[in-house]
Amino acid sequence: MVTQEQEAEWAGHIRRIHEARDQAAFKALFSHFAPRVKAFLMKSGASETLAEECTQEAMATLWRKAHLFDPSRASVSTWIFTIARNRRIDMLRKQRRPKPEDIPWGPEAEPAQEDVVALQQESAQLAKALAELPKKQRELVEKAYFGDLSHSQIAAETGLPLGTIKSRIRLALERLRHSMK
Amino acid sequence: MNEIKHHLTDEVLMAYSAGSLPEAFELVVATHVSMCDDCRARLDAFDAIGGAVIEDAETVALWENSLEATLALIDAAPEFEAPRRATNGSAFPAPLQDYVGGDLPAVKWRSVGGGVRQAVLSRSKKSSVRLIRIPGGVRMPDHGHRGMEMTLVLKGAFRDEHDRFGRGDVEIANEDMHHTPIAEEGEDCICLAATDAPLRFNAFIPRIAQPFLRI
């Protein structure tokens, strides 16, 4: 399970990619996340070759979007999940999946440290809650996220406490909107 | 932004997050989330489950040259991507503009009778999505659905038997629902509508017209 210290370190790596195009930081993220992204893609039904190619593409996208990562709204693993998931769908459809607009922090403003810490805490708690779900229920959630269920089969009731993390993200969004005015 | 009253359901948001929603509905979700911070926060929370799942997953061996190949991909296009956002005052958020090829003036409308116009944006066996433009005060043909229909208001407003829907509001109807939305008096009502089955019109003439509507 990811500790908060670990999460803060990864967020720092992304920041260094953004600020200094730091290859060492990228390599550290790559060595941890790329094997997981590839496993996720293979579980989602991709062949080994496609999963490898898609992993490389997703990790390259991480570099190109490093400046858009907002640690007050997503953990590093959540952000990488969204990139990998979108890449997978883009490749399957051979066209870009419809994605919500980006709302990045401007050059002169950035998220408050307390919001970042709070989100990292909530993410760690969510991971813990997932690990503690009864086996059957956990497998069902994983199945949904590996794309094994159709949209009509998905039950949004996961048994996971999503209310607090949602409120945290909502608050972070409000501060971001405020800074844009 | 805080005027939005009708939101996406948890089922739809989680299906978008899990990547199992048909393309037409994804466009409605991406467009609504671009306009609605409440649904964005809920979607981000579902994405956080995906993050926990990926973190918890086992690992698979990469190809030997995987890192070098990825660095080469980056070297080939090292620039940071510009954020995708519509400019202030646009009628359409960025994901919808990608499908239209621009904002409202770029839509290629086709008349479907009764002053109603539409523009089909994407069709597949699984789902279809189109823009509909209804003059103020005009009624849509009475229709039921064989599957799910999601309608997002982009301009103007409509009412049905149940409620009022203004800019940013999304109505999700299932197959049991027979409704007859009517555009509010005043400006045209422009909606983005996705279905996972062709619409079924109840009135005689619209049913004949259906093949021409291509929905």
Tab-separated table of C-alpha atoms in Angstrom:
chain	number	residue	atom	x	y	z
A	1	MET	CA	0.000	0.000	0.000
A	2	VAL	CA	1.176	3.497	-0.808
A	3	THR	CA	2.248	5.610	2.135
A	4	GLN	CA	1.771	9.342	2.184
A	5	GLU	CA	5.533	9.863	2.064
A	6	GLN	CA	5.719	7.736	-1.063
A	7	GLU	CA	2.843	9.642	-2.644
A	8	ALA	CA	4.505	12.981	-1.856
A	9	GLU	CA	7.739	11.734	-3.425
A	10	TRP	CA	5.971	10.745	-6.653
A	11	ALA	CA	4.145	14.066	-6.831
A	12	GLY	CA	7.570	15.710	-6.444
A	13	HIS	CA	8.867	13.652	-9.396
A	14	ILE	CA	6.054	14.919	-11.614
A	15	ARG	CA	6.788	18.454	-10.538
A	16	ARG	CA	10.444	18.028	-11.475
A	17	ILE	CA	9.484	16.691	-14.893
A	18	HIS	CA	7.387	19.813	-15.350
A	19	GLU	CA	9.885	22.297	-13.964
A	20	ALA	CA	13.212	20.797	-15.053
A	21	ARG	CA	12.399	18.057	-17.580
A	22	ASP	CA	14.102	15.780	-15.099
A	23	GLN	CA	14.766	12.372	-16.705
A	24	ALA	CA	15.829	10.743	-13.422
A	25	ALA	CA	12.442	11.647	-11.903
A	26	PHE	CA	10.733	10.203	-14.960
A	27	LYS	CA	12.734	6.980	-14.720
A	28	ALA	CA	11.735	6.540	-11.074
A	29	LEU	CA	8.041	6.895	-11.934
A	30	PHE	CA	8.468	4.629	-14.945
A	31	SER	CA	10.041	1.804	-12.992
A	32	HIS	CA	7.211	1.787	-10.465
A	33	PHE	CA	4.189	2.494	-12.635
A	34	ALA	CA	4.904	1.104	-16.112
A	35	PRO	CA	4.782	-2.594	-15.023
A	36	ARG	CA	1.479	-1.899	-13.228
A	37	VAL	CA	-0.003	-0.034	-16.171
A	38	LYS	CA	0.935	-2.916	-18.450
A	39	ALA	CA	-0.663	-5.454	-16.077
A	40	PHE	CA	-3.793	-3.297	-15.906
A	41	LEU	CA	-3.990	-3.128	-19.709
A	42	MET	CA	-3.530	-6.876	-20.100
A	43	LYS	CA	-6.250	-7.519	-17.528
A	44	SER	CA	-8.420	-5.136	-19.544
A	45	GLY	CA	-8.114	-7.545	-22.465
A	46	ALA	CA	-5.177	-6.096	-24.410
A	47	SER	CA	-2.635	-8.466	-25.988
A	48	GLU	CA	0.877	-8.373	-24.559
A	49	THR	CA	2.158	-6.407	-27.544
A	50	LEU	CA	-0.671	-3.866	-27.458
A	51	ALA	CA	-0.345	-3.515	-23.676
A	52	GLU	CA	3.388	-2.787	-24.012
A	53	GLU	CA	2.866	-0.210	-26.757
A	54	CYS	CA	0.000	1.407	-24.896
A	55	THR	CA	2.082	1.540	-21.684
A	56	GLN	CA	4.908	3.333	-23.498
A	57	GLU	CA	2.428	5.778	-25.022
A	58	ALA	CA	0.750	6.386	-21.664
A	59	MET	CA	4.071	7.024	-19.915
A	60	ALA	CA	5.106	9.429	-22.695
A	61	THR	CA	1.751	11.187	-22.218
A	62	LEU	CA	2.546	11.504	-18.507
A	63	TRP	CA	5.634	13.515	-19.494
A	64	ARG	CA	3.727	15.764	-21.905
A	65	LYS	CA	0.957	16.424	-19.389
A	66	ALA	CA	3.174	16.793	-16.318
A	67	HIS	CA	2.267	20.492	-16.017
A	68	LEU	CA	-1.456	19.581	-15.849
A	69	PHE	CA	-1.161	17.279	-12.832
A	70	ASP	CA	-2.977	18.755	-9.828
A	71	PRO	CA	-2.022	16.969	-6.565
A	72	SER	CA	-4.988	18.578	-4.774
A	73	ARG	CA	-7.412	16.705	-7.025
A	74	ALA	CA	-5.744	13.364	-7.820
A	75	SER	CA	-3.083	11.044	-6.485
A	76	VAL	CA	-0.290	10.110	-8.887
A	77	SER	CA	-1.679	6.581	-9.348
A	78	THR	CA	-5.174	7.963	-10.026
A	79	TRP	CA	-3.800	10.371	-12.596
A	80	ILE	CA	-1.784	7.633	-14.291
A	81	PHE	CA	-4.861	5.388	-14.263
A	82	THR	CA	-6.882	8.017	-16.170
A	83	ILE	CA	-4.101	8.478	-18.738
A	84	ALA	CA	-3.728	4.707	-19.282
A	85	ARG	CA	-7.488	4.147	-19.472
A	86	ASN	CA	-7.921	6.947	-22.012
A	87	ARG	CA	-4.979	5.673	-24.101
A	88	ARG	CA	-6.459	2.169	-24.101
A	89	ILE	CA	-9.801	3.441	-25.409
A	90	ASP	CA	-8.127	5.747	-27.967
A	91	MET	CA	-6.157	2.789	-29.329
A	92	LEU	CA	-9.150	0.426	-29.426
A	93	ARG	CA	-11.305	2.964	-31.265
A	94	LYS	CA	-8.472	4.470	-33.304
A	95	GLN	CA	-9.794	7.883	-32.345
A	96	ARG	CA	-9.641	10.149	-29.343
A	97	ARG	CA	-12.050	9.426	-26.561
A	98	PRO	CA	-14.211	12.410	-25.474
A	99	LYS	CA	-12.558	13.807	-22.350
A	100	PRO	CA	-13.581	16.676	-20.048
A	101	GLU	CA	-11.813	20.022	-20.431
A	102	ASP	CA	-8.601	20.596	-18.472
A	103	ILE	CA	-8.731	23.174	-15.720
A	104	PRO	CA	-5.107	23.732	-14.738
A	105	TRP	CA	-3.693	26.176	-12.227
A	106	GLY	CA	-2.370	29.295	-13.905
A	107	PRO	CA	1.344	30.098	-13.876
A	108	GLU	CA	1.027	32.432	-10.895
A	109	ALA	CA	-1.168	30.282	-8.628
A	110	GLU	CA	-0.912	26.761	-7.265
A	111	PRO	CA	-2.830	24.416	-4.973
A	112	ALA	CA	-2.581	24.918	-1.221
A	113	GLN	CA	-0.306	22.443	0.531
A	114	GLU	CA	-3.055	21.537	3.006
A	115	ASP	CA	-5.321	20.499	0.120
A	116	VAL	CA	-2.549	18.356	-1.338
A	117	VAL	CA	-1.895	16.645	1.994
A	118	ALA	CA	-5.620	16.101	2.595
A	119	LEU	CA	-6.061	14.511	-0.833
A	120	GLN	CA	-3.042	12.255	-0.254
A	121	GLN	CA	-4.555	11.139	3.053
A	122	GLU	CA	-7.916	10.432	1.462
A	123	SER	CA	-6.284	8.479	-1.371
A	124	ALA	CA	-4.362	6.331	1.119
A	125	GLN	CA	-7.579	5.673	3.041
A	126	LEU	CA	-9.444	4.729	-0.107
A	127	ALA	CA	-6.700	2.246	-1.023
A	128	LYS	CA	-6.921	0.795	2.486
A	129	ALA	CA	-10.718	0.540	2.264
A	130	LEU	CA	-10.429	-1.253	-1.084
A	131	ALA	CA	-7.941	-3.727	0.392
A	132	GLU	CA	-10.285	-4.363	3.314
A	133	LEU	CA	-13.409	-5.031	1.257
A	134	PRO	CA	-14.718	-8.607	1.374
A	135	LYS	CA	-12.925	-10.577	-1.348
A	136	LYS	CA	-15.982	-11.026	-3.567
A	137	GLN	CA	-16.852	-7.369	-3.463
A	138	ARG	CA	-13.283	-6.272	-4.123
A	139	GLU	CA	-13.101	-8.542	-7.141
A	140	LEU	CA	-16.307	-7.030	-8.495
A	141	VAL	CA	-14.902	-3.503	-8.190
A	142	GLU	CA	-11.665	-4.599	-9.892
A	143	LYS	CA	-13.647	-6.316	-12.630
A	144	ALA	CA	-15.514	-3.096	-13.341
A	145	TYR	CA	-12.238	-1.134	-13.574
A	146	PHE	CA	-10.618	-3.741	-15.802
A	147	GLY	CA	-13.514	-3.088	-18.176
A	148	ASP	CA	-15.002	-6.550	-17.629
A	149	LEU	CA	-18.501	-5.246	-16.987
A	150	SER	CA	-20.780	-3.479	-19.451
A	151	HIS	CA	-22.151	-0.096	-18.431
A	152	SER	CA	-25.576	-1.572	-17.755
A	153	GLN	CA	-24.019	-4.101	-15.362
A	154	ILE	CA	-22.110	-1.558	-13.318
A	155	ALA	CA	-23.515	-0.900	-9.871
A	156	ALA	CA	-22.126	2.362	-8.580
A	157	GLU	CA	-22.551	1.140	-5.014
A	158	THR	CA	-19.006	-0.089	-4.426
A	159	GLY	CA	-19.037	-0.273	-0.655
A	160	LEU	CA	-16.174	2.225	-0.684
A	161	PRO	CA	-16.341	5.500	1.257
A	162	LEU	CA	-16.209	7.986	-1.628
A	163	GLY	CA	-18.019	10.861	0.082
A	164	THR	CA	-15.018	12.437	1.810
A	165	ILE	CA	-12.657	12.229	-1.162
A	166	LYS	CA	-15.374	13.746	-3.354
A	167	SER	CA	-15.827	16.639	-0.900
A	168	ARG	CA	-12.044	17.211	-0.837
A	169	ILE	CA	-11.872	17.374	-4.609
A	170	ARG	CA	-14.908	19.677	-4.722
A	171	LEU	CA	-13.212	22.045	-2.291
A	172	ALA	CA	-9.986	21.987	-4.305
A	173	LEU	CA	-12.008	22.795	-7.437
A	174	GLU	CA	-13.655	25.749	-5.700
A	175	ARG	CA	-10.266	27.180	-4.745
A	176	LEU	CA	-9.014	26.650	-8.269
A	177	ARG	CA	-12.044	28.435	-9.747
A	178	HIS	CA	-11.572	31.248	-7.253
A	179	SER	CA	-7.936	31.684	-8.292
A	180	MET	CA	-9.013	31.995	-11.923
A	181	LYS	CA	-11.209	35.028	-11.256
B	1	MET	CA	-22.032	27.006	-12.856
B	2	ASN	CA	-24.070	26.602	-9.653
B	3	GLU	CA	-27.342	26.834	-11.561
B	4	ILE	CA	-27.156	23.245	-12.787
B	5	LYS	CA	-29.936	21.208	-11.170
B	6	HIS	CA	-29.976	17.953	-13.100
B	7	HIS	CA	-26.808	15.886	-12.869
B	8	LEU	CA	-25.301	12.650	-14.122
B	9	THR	CA	-26.037	9.496	-12.125
B	10	ASP	CA	-23.374	7.565	-10.215
B	11	GLU	CA	-23.885	4.614	-12.584
B	12	VAL	CA	-23.057	6.725	-15.620
B	13	LEU	CA	-20.070	8.426	-13.970
B	14	MET	CA	-18.614	5.135	-12.783
B	15	ALA	CA	-19.094	3.555	-16.217
B	16	TYR	CA	-17.228	6.518	-17.763
B	17	SER	CA	-14.484	6.110	-15.169
B	18	ALA	CA	-14.224	2.364	-15.768
B	19	GLY	CA	-14.148	2.944	-19.521
B	20	SER	CA	-17.209	0.866	-20.355
B	21	LEU	CA	-19.589	3.549	-21.603
B	22	PRO	CA	-20.446	3.729	-25.330
B	23	GLU	CA	-18.842	6.639	-27.173
B	24	ALA	CA	-22.046	8.685	-27.625
B	25	PHE	CA	-22.659	8.814	-23.876
B	26	GLU	CA	-18.993	9.559	-23.204
B	27	LEU	CA	-19.397	12.727	-25.241
B	28	VAL	CA	-22.367	13.810	-23.113
B	29	VAL	CA	-20.458	12.977	-19.900
B	30	ALA	CA	-17.294	14.812	-21.005
B	31	THR	CA	-19.348	17.840	-22.080
B	32	HIS	CA	-21.438	17.977	-18.906
B	33	VAL	CA	-18.406	17.477	-16.624
B	34	SER	CA	-16.715	20.372	-18.437
B	35	MET	CA	-19.663	22.540	-17.272
B	36	CYS	CA	-20.330	21.029	-13.831
B	37	ASP	CA	-17.803	20.928	-10.970
B	38	ASP	CA	-20.065	18.724	-8.840
B	39	CYS	CA	-20.036	15.945	-11.389
B	40	ARG	CA	-16.317	16.520	-12.021
B	41	ALA	CA	-15.606	15.921	-8.333
B	42	ARG	CA	-17.777	12.790	-8.352
B	43	LEU	CA	-16.065	11.501	-11.490
B	44	ASP	CA	-12.632	12.208	-9.975
B	45	ALA	CA	-13.689	10.209	-6.888
B	46	PHE	CA	-14.573	7.219	-9.089
B	47	ASP	CA	-11.244	7.638	-10.887
B	48	ALA	CA	-9.570	7.413	-7.477
B	49	ILE	CA	-10.860	3.828	-7.238
B	50	GLY	CA	-9.101	3.144	-10.544
B	51	GLY	CA	-5.913	4.573	-9.050
B	52	ALA	CA	-6.207	2.279	-6.037
B	53	VAL	CA	-6.887	-0.730	-8.283
B	54	ILE	CA	-3.854	-0.022	-10.474
B	55	GLU	CA	-1.650	0.483	-7.425
B	56	ASP	CA	-2.831	-2.768	-5.922
B	57	ALA	CA	-2.481	-4.755	-9.156
B	58	GLU	CA	0.302	-7.186	-9.828
B	59	THR	CA	3.084	-6.189	-12.205
B	60	VAL	CA	4.006	-7.562	-15.610
B	61	ALA	CA	7.521	-7.636	-17.072
B	62	LEU	CA	8.206	-4.879	-19.580
B	63	TRP	CA	10.132	-5.326	-22.783
B	64	GLU	CA	13.865	-5.019	-22.335
B	65	ASN	CA	14.085	-1.709	-24.210
B	66	SER	CA	10.829	-0.348	-22.776
B	67	LEU	CA	12.247	2.696	-21.020
B	68	GLU	CA	14.515	3.610	-23.953
B	69	ALA	CA	11.596	3.262	-26.368
B	70	THR	CA	9.456	5.514	-24.175
B	71	LEU	CA	12.215	8.131	-23.898
B	72	ALA	CA	12.486	8.013	-27.698
B	73	LEU	CA	8.731	8.674	-27.945
B	74	ILE	CA	9.178	11.671	-25.678
B	75	ASP	CA	12.203	12.906	-27.659
B	76	ALA	CA	10.137	12.743	-30.838
B	77	ALA	CA	7.578	15.158	-29.315
B	78	PRO	CA	8.892	16.575	-26.047
B	79	GLU	CA	6.610	19.613	-25.792
B	80	PHE	CA	4.086	19.874	-22.983
B	81	GLU	CA	0.548	19.707	-24.345
B	82	ALA	CA	-1.557	22.843	-24.143
B	83	PRO	CA	-4.543	22.486	-21.798
B	84	ARG	CA	-7.730	21.648	-23.690
B	85	ARG	CA	-10.261	24.346	-22.925
B	86	ALA	CA	-12.921	26.230	-24.829
B	87	THR	CA	-12.510	30.007	-24.827
B	88	ASN	CA	-14.682	32.117	-22.554
B	89	GLY	CA	-18.141	32.706	-23.925
B	90	SER	CA	-18.209	29.581	-26.100
B	91	ALA	CA	-21.545	27.796	-26.349
B	92	PHE	CA	-19.810	24.419	-26.599
B	93	PRO	CA	-17.163	23.024	-24.210
B	94	ALA	CA	-13.955	21.632	-25.778
B	95	PRO	CA	-14.943	17.942	-26.092
B	96	LEU	CA	-18.065	18.886	-28.058
B	97	GLN	CA	-16.103	21.328	-30.213
B	98	ASP	CA	-13.800	18.435	-31.145
B	99	TYR	CA	-16.813	16.619	-32.650
B	100	VAL	CA	-18.387	19.652	-34.298
B	101	GLY	CA	-15.113	21.035	-35.608
B	102	GLY	CA	-15.750	24.373	-33.886
B	103	ASP	CA	-18.286	26.234	-31.789
B	104	LEU	CA	-22.006	26.740	-32.507
B	105	PRO	CA	-21.585	28.570	-35.869
B	106	ALA	CA	-19.699	25.536	-37.261
B	107	VAL	CA	-22.665	23.127	-36.851
B	108	LYS	CA	-24.045	21.778	-40.133
B	109	TRP	CA	-27.755	21.688	-39.347
B	110	ARG	CA	-30.288	19.669	-41.346
B	111	SER	CA	-33.980	20.349	-41.141
B	112	VAL	CA	-36.111	17.469	-39.859
B	113	GLY	CA	-39.463	19.250	-40.142
B	114	GLY	CA	-41.533	21.438	-37.841
B	115	GLY	CA	-38.705	23.946	-37.575
B	116	VAL	CA	-36.592	21.355	-35.741
B	117	ARG	CA	-33.026	20.886	-36.966
B	118	GLN	CA	-30.382	18.349	-36.076
B	119	ALA	CA	-26.780	17.429	-36.765
B	120	VAL	CA	-25.651	13.838	-36.260
B	121	LEU	CA	-22.164	13.838	-34.704
B	122	SER	CA	-21.457	10.123	-34.424
B	123	ARG	CA	-23.305	6.891	-35.100
B	124	SER	CA	-22.372	3.302	-34.423
B	125	LYS	CA	-24.263	0.077	-33.809
B	126	LYS	CA	-24.029	0.680	-30.078
B	127	SER	CA	-24.921	4.332	-29.776
B	128	SER	CA	-25.496	7.596	-31.593
B	129	VAL	CA	-25.191	11.233	-30.632
B	130	ARG	CA	-26.531	14.367	-32.264
B	131	LEU	CA	-27.234	18.024	-31.699
B	132	ILE	CA	-30.892	19.064	-31.810
B	133	ARG	CA	-32.136	22.626	-32.249
B	134	ILE	CA	-35.774	23.301	-31.366
B	135	PRO	CA	-37.365	26.740	-31.875
B	136	GLY	CA	-38.850	28.316	-28.738
B	137	GLY	CA	-42.345	27.000	-27.971
B	138	VAL	CA	-42.031	24.021	-30.314
B	139	ARG	CA	-42.730	20.488	-29.119
B	140	MET	CA	-40.501	17.521	-29.875
B	141	PRO	CA	-42.337	14.505	-31.300
B	142	ASP	CA	-43.583	12.206	-28.541
B	143	HIS	CA	-41.067	9.422	-28.268
B	144	GLY	CA	-40.168	6.446	-26.138
B	145	HIS	CA	-36.763	4.755	-26.013
B	146	ARG	CA	-35.665	1.206	-26.469
B	147	GLY	CA	-32.579	1.933	-24.443
B	148	MET	CA	-31.166	4.884	-22.542
B	149	GLU	CA	-31.286	8.471	-23.763
B	150	MET	CA	-29.210	11.293	-22.318
B	151	THR	CA	-30.048	14.881	-23.237
B	152	LEU	CA	-27.811	17.790	-22.238
B	153	VAL	CA	-29.005	21.376	-22.689
B	154	LEU	CA	-26.409	23.746	-24.169
B	155	LYS	CA	-28.571	26.783	-24.915
B	156	GLY	CA	-32.116	27.818	-24.064
B	157	ALA	CA	-34.284	25.445	-22.024
B	158	PHE	CA	-36.953	22.779	-22.349
B	159	ARG	CA	-39.685	21.423	-20.137
B	160	ASP	CA	-41.311	18.048	-20.017
B	161	GLU	CA	-44.076	16.652	-17.834
B	162	HIS	CA	-41.633	16.353	-14.971
B	163	ASP	CA	-39.280	19.313	-14.878
B	164	ARG	CA	-37.432	22.232	-16.443
B	165	PHE	CA	-33.971	21.789	-17.991
B	166	GLY	CA	-31.677	24.762	-18.637
B	167	ARG	CA	-28.055	25.131	-19.767
B	168	GLY	CA	-25.875	22.413	-18.264
B	169	ASP	CA	-28.803	20.282	-17.086
B	170	VAL	CA	-28.845	16.684	-18.232
B	171	GLU	CA	-31.900	14.465	-18.467
B	172	ILE	CA	-31.443	10.700	-18.375
B	173	ALA	CA	-34.435	8.734	-19.646
B	174	ASN	CA	-34.863	4.990	-19.758
B	175	GLU	CA	-37.108	2.924	-21.974
B	176	ASP	CA	-40.152	3.175	-19.737
B	177	MET	CA	-40.270	6.894	-20.123
B	178	HIS	CA	-42.511	8.463	-22.727
B	179	HIS	CA	-42.075	12.174	-22.708
B	180	THR	CA	-42.826	15.155	-24.867
B	181	PRO	CA	-40.261	17.855	-24.235
B	182	ILE	CA	-41.217	21.355	-25.320
B	183	ALA	CA	-38.736	24.180	-25.847
B	184	GLU	CA	-39.337	27.220	-23.679
B	185	GLU	CA	-40.675	30.325	-25.409
B	186	GLY	CA	-37.888	32.598	-26.531
B	187	GLU	CA	-34.524	31.535	-27.928
B	188	ASP	CA	-33.934	28.215	-29.669
B	189	CYS	CA	-33.187	25.295	-27.391
B	190	ILE	CA	-30.006	23.447	-28.398
B	191	CYS	CA	-29.368	20.025	-26.898
B	192	LEU	CA	-26.805	17.259	-27.188
B	193	ALA	CA	-28.656	13.939	-27.210
B	194	ALA	CA	-27.200	10.430	-27.050
B	195	THR	CA	-29.091	7.156	-27.363
B	196	ASP	CA	-28.047	3.517	-27.297
B	197	ALA	CA	-30.944	2.529	-29.537
B	198	PRO	CA	-32.828	4.355	-32.275
B	199	LEU	CA	-35.619	6.587	-31.028
B	200	ARG	CA	-39.144	5.271	-31.314
B	201	PHE	CA	-41.690	7.922	-32.182
B	202	ASN	CA	-45.275	7.371	-31.159
B	203	ALA	CA	-47.016	9.727	-33.528
B	204	PHE	CA	-47.604	8.436	-37.064
B	205	ILE	CA	-45.783	11.027	-39.140
B	206	PRO	CA	-42.605	11.209	-37.082
B	207	ARG	CA	-42.375	7.412	-37.264
B	208	ILE	CA	-42.376	7.560	-41.040
B	209	ALA	CA	-39.868	10.364	-40.877
B	210	GLN	CA	-37.549	8.396	-38.630
B	211	PRO	CA	-35.413	6.800	-41.368
B	212	PHE	CA	-34.727	10.284	-42.717
B	213	LEU	CA	-33.739	11.523	-39.275
B	214	ARG	CA	-31.035	8.862	-39.225
B	215	ILE	CA	-31.180	8.172	-35.528
